[in-house]
XYZ file of C-alpha atoms in Angstrom:
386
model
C 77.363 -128.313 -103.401
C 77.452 -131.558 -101.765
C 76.290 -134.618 -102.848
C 74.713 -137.858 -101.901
C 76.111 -141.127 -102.379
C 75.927 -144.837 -101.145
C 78.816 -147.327 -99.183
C 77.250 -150.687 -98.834
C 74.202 -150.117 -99.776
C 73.980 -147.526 -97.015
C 73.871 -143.666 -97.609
C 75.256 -141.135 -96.852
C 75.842 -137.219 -97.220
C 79.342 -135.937 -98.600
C 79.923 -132.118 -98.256
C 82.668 -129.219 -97.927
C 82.547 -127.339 -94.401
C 85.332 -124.747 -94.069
C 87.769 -126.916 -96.491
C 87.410 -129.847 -94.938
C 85.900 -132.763 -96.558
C 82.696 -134.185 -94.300
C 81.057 -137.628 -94.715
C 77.636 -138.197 -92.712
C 76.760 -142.003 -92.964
C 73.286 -142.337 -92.480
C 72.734 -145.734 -91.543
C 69.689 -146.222 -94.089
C 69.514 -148.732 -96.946
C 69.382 -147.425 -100.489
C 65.737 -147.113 -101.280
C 63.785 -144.485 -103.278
C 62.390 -143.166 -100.225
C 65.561 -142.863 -98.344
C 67.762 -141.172 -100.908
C 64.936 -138.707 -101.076
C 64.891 -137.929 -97.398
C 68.654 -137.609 -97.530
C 68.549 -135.211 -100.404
C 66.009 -133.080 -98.467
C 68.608 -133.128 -95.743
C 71.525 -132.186 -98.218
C 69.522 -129.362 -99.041
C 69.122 -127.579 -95.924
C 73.503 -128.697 -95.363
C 73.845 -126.562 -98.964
C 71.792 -123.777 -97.512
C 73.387 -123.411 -94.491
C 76.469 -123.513 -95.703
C 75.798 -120.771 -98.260
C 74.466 -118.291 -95.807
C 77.039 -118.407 -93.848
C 79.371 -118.029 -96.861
C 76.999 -114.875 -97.315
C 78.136 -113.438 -93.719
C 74.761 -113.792 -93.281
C 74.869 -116.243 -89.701
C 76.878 -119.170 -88.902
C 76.060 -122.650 -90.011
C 73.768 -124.561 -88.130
C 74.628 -127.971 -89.010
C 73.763 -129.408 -85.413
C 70.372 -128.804 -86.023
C 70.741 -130.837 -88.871
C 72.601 -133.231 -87.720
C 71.913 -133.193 -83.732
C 73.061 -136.415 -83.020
C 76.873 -136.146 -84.614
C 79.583 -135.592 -82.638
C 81.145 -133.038 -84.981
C 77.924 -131.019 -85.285
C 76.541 -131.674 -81.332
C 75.862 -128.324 -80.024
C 77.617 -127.406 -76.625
C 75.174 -126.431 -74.732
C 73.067 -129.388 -75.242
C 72.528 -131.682 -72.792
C 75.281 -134.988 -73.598
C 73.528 -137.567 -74.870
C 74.193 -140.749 -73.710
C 78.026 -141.927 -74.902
C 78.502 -144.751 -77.165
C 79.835 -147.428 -75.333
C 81.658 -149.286 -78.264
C 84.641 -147.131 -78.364
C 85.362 -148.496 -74.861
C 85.072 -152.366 -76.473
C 88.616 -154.078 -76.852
C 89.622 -155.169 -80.533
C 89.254 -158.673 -78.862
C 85.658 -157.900 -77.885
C 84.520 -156.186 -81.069
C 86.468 -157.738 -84.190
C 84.157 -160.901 -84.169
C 81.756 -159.474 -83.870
C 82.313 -156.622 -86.769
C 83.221 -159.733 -88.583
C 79.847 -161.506 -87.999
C 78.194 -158.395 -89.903
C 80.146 -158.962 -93.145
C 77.696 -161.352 -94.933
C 78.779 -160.633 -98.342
C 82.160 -162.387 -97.700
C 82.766 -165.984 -98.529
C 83.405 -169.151 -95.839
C 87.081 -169.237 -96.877
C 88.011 -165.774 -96.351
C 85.681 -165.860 -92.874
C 88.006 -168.422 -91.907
C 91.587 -166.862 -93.325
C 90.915 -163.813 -91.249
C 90.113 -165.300 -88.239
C 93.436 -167.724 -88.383
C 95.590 -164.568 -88.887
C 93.790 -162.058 -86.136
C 94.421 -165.167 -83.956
C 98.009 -165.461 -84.594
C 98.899 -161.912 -85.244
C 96.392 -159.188 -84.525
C 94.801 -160.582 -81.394
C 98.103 -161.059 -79.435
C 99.415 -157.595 -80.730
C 96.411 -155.438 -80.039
C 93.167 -157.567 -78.622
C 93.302 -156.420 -75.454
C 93.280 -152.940 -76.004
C 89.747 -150.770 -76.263
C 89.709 -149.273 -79.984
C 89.714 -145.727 -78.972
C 93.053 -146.326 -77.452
C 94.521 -148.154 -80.403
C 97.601 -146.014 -81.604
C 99.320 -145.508 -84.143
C 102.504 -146.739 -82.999
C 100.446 -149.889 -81.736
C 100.085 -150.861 -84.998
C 103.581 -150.017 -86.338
C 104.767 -152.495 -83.939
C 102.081 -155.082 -84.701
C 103.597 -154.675 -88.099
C 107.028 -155.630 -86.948
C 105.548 -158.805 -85.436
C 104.168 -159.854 -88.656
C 107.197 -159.372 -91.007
C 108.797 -161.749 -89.136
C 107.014 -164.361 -90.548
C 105.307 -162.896 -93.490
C 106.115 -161.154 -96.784
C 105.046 -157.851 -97.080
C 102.696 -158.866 -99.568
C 100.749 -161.256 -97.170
C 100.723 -158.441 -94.660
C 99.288 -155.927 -97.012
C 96.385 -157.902 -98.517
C 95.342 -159.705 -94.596
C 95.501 -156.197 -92.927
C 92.701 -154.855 -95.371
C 89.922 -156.178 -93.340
C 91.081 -154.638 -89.762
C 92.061 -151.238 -91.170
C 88.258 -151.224 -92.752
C 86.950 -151.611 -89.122
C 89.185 -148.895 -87.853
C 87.652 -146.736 -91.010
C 84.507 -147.342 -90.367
C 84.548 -146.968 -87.112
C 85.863 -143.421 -87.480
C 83.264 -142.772 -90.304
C 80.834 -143.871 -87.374
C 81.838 -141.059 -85.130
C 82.754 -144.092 -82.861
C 86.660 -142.942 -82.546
C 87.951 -139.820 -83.008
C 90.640 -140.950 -85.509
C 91.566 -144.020 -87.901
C 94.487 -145.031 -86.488
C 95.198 -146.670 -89.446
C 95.313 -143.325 -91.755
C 99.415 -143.156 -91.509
C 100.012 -146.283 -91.980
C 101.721 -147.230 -95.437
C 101.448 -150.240 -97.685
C 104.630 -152.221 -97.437
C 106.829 -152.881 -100.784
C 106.235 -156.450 -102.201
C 108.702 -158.472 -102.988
C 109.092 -159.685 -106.477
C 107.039 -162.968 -107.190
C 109.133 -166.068 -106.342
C 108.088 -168.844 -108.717
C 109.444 -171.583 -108.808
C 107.413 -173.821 -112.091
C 107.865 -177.628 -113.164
C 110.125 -178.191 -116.171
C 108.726 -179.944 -118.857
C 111.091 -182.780 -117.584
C 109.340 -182.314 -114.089
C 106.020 -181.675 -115.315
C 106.284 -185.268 -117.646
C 107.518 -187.195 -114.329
C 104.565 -185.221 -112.343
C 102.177 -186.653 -114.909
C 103.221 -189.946 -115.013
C 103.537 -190.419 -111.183
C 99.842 -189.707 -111.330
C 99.127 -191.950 -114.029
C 100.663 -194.803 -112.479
C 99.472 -193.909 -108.676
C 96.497 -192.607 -108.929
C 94.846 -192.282 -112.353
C 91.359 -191.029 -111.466
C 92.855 -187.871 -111.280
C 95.739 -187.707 -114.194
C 92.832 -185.436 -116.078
C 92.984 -183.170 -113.091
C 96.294 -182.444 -112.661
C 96.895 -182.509 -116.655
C 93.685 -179.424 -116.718
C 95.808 -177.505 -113.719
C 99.474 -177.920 -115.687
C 97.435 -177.345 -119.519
C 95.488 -174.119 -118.522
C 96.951 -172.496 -115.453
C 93.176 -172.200 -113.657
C 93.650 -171.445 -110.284
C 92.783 -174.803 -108.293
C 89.794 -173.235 -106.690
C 88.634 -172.669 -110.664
C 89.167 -176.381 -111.906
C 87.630 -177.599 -109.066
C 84.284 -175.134 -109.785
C 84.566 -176.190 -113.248
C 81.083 -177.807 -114.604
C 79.946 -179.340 -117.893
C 77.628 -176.397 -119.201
C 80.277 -174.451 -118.858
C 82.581 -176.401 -121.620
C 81.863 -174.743 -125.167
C 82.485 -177.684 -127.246
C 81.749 -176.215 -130.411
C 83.307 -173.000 -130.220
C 86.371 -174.735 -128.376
C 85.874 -172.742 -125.379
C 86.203 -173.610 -121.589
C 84.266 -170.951 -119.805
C 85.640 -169.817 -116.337
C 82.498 -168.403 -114.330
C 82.874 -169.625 -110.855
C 85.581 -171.254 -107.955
C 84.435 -174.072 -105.171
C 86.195 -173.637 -101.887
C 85.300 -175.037 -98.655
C 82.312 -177.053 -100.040
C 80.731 -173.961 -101.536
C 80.430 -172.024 -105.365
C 82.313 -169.121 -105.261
C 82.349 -165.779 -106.768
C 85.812 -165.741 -108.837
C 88.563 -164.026 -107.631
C 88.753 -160.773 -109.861
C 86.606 -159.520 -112.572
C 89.214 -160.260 -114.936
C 89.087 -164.214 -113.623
C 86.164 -164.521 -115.680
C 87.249 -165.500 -118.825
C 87.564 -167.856 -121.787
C 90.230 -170.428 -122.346
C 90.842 -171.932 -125.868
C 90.291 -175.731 -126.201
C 93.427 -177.295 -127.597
C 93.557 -180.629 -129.198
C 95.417 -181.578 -126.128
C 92.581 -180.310 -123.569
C 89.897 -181.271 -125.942
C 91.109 -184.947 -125.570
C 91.440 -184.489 -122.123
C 87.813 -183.616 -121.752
C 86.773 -186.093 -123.710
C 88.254 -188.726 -121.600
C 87.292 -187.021 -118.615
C 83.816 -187.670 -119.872
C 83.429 -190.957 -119.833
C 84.530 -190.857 -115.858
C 82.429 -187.617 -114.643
C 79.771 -187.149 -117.025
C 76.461 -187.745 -115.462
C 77.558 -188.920 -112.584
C 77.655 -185.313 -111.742
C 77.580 -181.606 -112.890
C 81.315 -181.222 -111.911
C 83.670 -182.131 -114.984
C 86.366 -182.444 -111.742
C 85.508 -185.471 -109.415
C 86.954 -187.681 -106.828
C 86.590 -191.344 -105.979
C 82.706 -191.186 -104.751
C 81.752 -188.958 -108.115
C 81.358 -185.762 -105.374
C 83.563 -182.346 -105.576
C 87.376 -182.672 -105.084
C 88.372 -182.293 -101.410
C 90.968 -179.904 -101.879
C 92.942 -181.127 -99.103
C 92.599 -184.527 -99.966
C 93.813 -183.641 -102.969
C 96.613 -181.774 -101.577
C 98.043 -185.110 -100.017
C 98.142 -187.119 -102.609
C 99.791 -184.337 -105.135
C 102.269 -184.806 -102.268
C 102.831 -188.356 -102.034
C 103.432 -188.426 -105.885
C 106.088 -185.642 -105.402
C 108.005 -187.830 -103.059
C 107.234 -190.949 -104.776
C 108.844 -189.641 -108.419
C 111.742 -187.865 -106.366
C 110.138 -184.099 -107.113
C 111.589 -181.033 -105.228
C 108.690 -179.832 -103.244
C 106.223 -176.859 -103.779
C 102.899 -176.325 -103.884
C 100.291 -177.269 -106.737
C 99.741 -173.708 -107.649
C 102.960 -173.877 -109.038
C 101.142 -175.864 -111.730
C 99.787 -171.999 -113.038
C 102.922 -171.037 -113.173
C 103.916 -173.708 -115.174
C 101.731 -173.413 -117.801
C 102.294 -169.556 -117.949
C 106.442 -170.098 -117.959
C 106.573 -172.897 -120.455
C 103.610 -170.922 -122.782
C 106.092 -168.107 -123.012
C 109.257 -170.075 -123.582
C 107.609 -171.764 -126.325
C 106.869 -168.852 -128.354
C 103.183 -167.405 -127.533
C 101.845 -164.416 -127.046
C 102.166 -162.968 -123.647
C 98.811 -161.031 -123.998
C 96.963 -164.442 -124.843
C 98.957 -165.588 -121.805
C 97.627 -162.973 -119.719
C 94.280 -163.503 -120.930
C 94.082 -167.084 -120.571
C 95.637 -166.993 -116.837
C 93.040 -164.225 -116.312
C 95.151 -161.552 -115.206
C 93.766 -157.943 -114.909
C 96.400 -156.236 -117.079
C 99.756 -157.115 -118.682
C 102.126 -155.688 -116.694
C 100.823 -158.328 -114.350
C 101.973 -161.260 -115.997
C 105.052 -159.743 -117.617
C 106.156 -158.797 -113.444
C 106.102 -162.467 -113.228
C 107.303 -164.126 -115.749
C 109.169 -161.558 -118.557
C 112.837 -163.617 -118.307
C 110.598 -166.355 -120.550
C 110.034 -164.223 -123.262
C 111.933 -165.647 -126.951
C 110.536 -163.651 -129.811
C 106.762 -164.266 -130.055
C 105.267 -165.011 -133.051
C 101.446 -166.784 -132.415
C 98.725 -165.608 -130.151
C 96.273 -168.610 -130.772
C 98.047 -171.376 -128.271
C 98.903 -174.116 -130.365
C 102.188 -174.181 -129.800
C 101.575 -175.010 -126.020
C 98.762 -177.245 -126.870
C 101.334 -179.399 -129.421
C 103.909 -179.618 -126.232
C 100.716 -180.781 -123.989
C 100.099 -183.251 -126.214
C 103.623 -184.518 -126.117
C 103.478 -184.642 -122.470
C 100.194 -186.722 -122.133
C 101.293 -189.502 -124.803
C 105.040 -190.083 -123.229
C 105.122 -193.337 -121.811
């Protein structure tokens, strides 16, 4: 029996014809109506398929199907070819790309900085029924020249999903991508503040630019990812259940959806973050619905941002990295100080344990608190050196 299911809202029609396993992607939205039609056609498939199981005639899927390639009988008349297949990856990628309205500004415009400088030049100028197999093994060597294997593996995602779909279409004959392996990722390579660092960091800020010694205090005292902090608004701080509620990021001007599901997620309230957001009140609180907020009470500019965490680095005589070293931070020194690596893993937002103890397991002492105050008393200490 087949069955019928739904890819983007779409439908389609999954079945077993002689042991191999058939999608037929309908093109319709998921509506009442639709999945009805498609069932009706799912029945005759099941029928036809069981008389011929019967040795009572062959399968007649064509007349089922009469415009699939697979099913297309041969003496029929060709229809018309599909002239996509004979697009280049130059000429059809943006526009694929324009059809994904689900995806957010900032990955529209990560994927179209690394087609530029990787998959353009490698393959754009050859038509997607052509693309091979060892095309793309050698596009791969291109990249790892410059990238880790674990940058390669999560930017390649969206071009192999055109190539799938694409096949799925009937618009190729084959995915060229369907031989292609993952790479191995390298171990994380952190590289956190000590609490030396991390005072020096702090005080830098104090001293050069104050309005935001809350902000990068919140990044080092809950390792939120940037994007997170920046998102952060006053409903969303639980003052009497000590909660900060993580619901939503800000990039590129715009709310985001968070990263994982996993990103949504509670963080305790120390004593040092609830003084923290307490004084951060009396700067950002209705002025605007952001707790975060720069020198004209509107979002933090990331990249403005981004220069001046800079300037205090060089200014204080810090070894350089980047800010989201700050989350790493907060996870190492939690650890090293005793708490609970699951209430680590929670609080960073992780989707599973092994996650977080990949990253950061040479920090464990014996553990024996799960509740965060033994971070929260260091923060504290941090904050109130001179």
């Amino acid at each position: 029996m087949g069955f019928v299911g739904t890819k983007n809202n779409k439908l389609f029609i999954g079945f077993t014809y002689h042991k191999e396993r058939i999608r037929i992607y309908l093109k319709v939205d998921d509506t009442p109506k639709n999945r009805k039609l498609a069932e009706m056609q799912l029945s005759k498939v099941d029928s036809e398929i069981e008389l011929e199981n019967l040795g009572l005639k062959r399968a007649d899927l064509a007349s089922i199907f009469p415009d699939h390639p697979k099913f297309a009988a041969k003496d029929k008349p060709a229809k018309e070819e599909d002239q996509t297949k004979y697009m280049t990856v130059a000429e059809y990628f943006p526009e694929w790309l324009g059809r994904k309205i689900h995806i957010t500004k900032n990955s529209v415009r990560t994927w179209k900085s690394f087609y530029k400088n990787y998959i353009e030049p490698s393959i754009g100028d050859i038509k997607l029924c052509e693309v091979t197999e060892d095309h793309l093994l050698r596009m791969l060597e291109r990249m790892r020249l410059n990238l880790k294997n674990s940058v390669i593996n999560k930017k390649l995602q969206n071009i192999e999903s055109m190539f799938r779909e694409l096949h799925e279409d009937g618009v190729i004959d084959s995915n060229p991508f369907r031989k292609i392996k993952k790479l191995r990722n390298e171990p994380t390579d952190i590289n956190p503040f000590t609490e030396d660092e991390l005072k020096t960091l702090l005080k830098g800020f104090k001293l050069q630019h104050p309005h935001y010694y809350n902000f990068i205090s919140f990044l080092a005292f809950t390792g939120c990812r940037p994007n997170e902090a920046i998102g952060l608004k006053w409903n969303r701080i639980d003052w009497e259940n000590k909660k900060i509620l993580i619901r939503e990021g800000y990039v590129l001007g715009e709310a985001t959806n968070l990263k994982t599901a996993s990103s949504i997620r509670d963080i305790d309230m120390n004593d040092a973050l609830l003084s923290l957001l307490k004084s951060q009140k009396k700067i950002s609180l209705g002025k605007s619905d952001h707790v975060f907020i720069n020198m004209r009470s509107k979002v933090i500019n990331w990249a403005n941002f981004f220069q001046k965490y800079h300037e205090v680095l060089g200014l204080m005589g810090l070894k350089k990295r980047p800010p989201y070293q700050l989350r790493h931070t907060f996870a190492s020194m939690a650890i090293k100080n005793g708490e609970d690596v699951m209430w680590v893993s929670r609080t960073l937002g992780h989707s599973n344990l092994k996650t977080t103890l990949s990253i950061y397991a040479r920090y464990i002492p014996n553990k024996d608190r799960q509740d965060g105050s033994k971070i929260g008393n260091l923060h504290a200490s941090l904050r109130s050196s001179k």
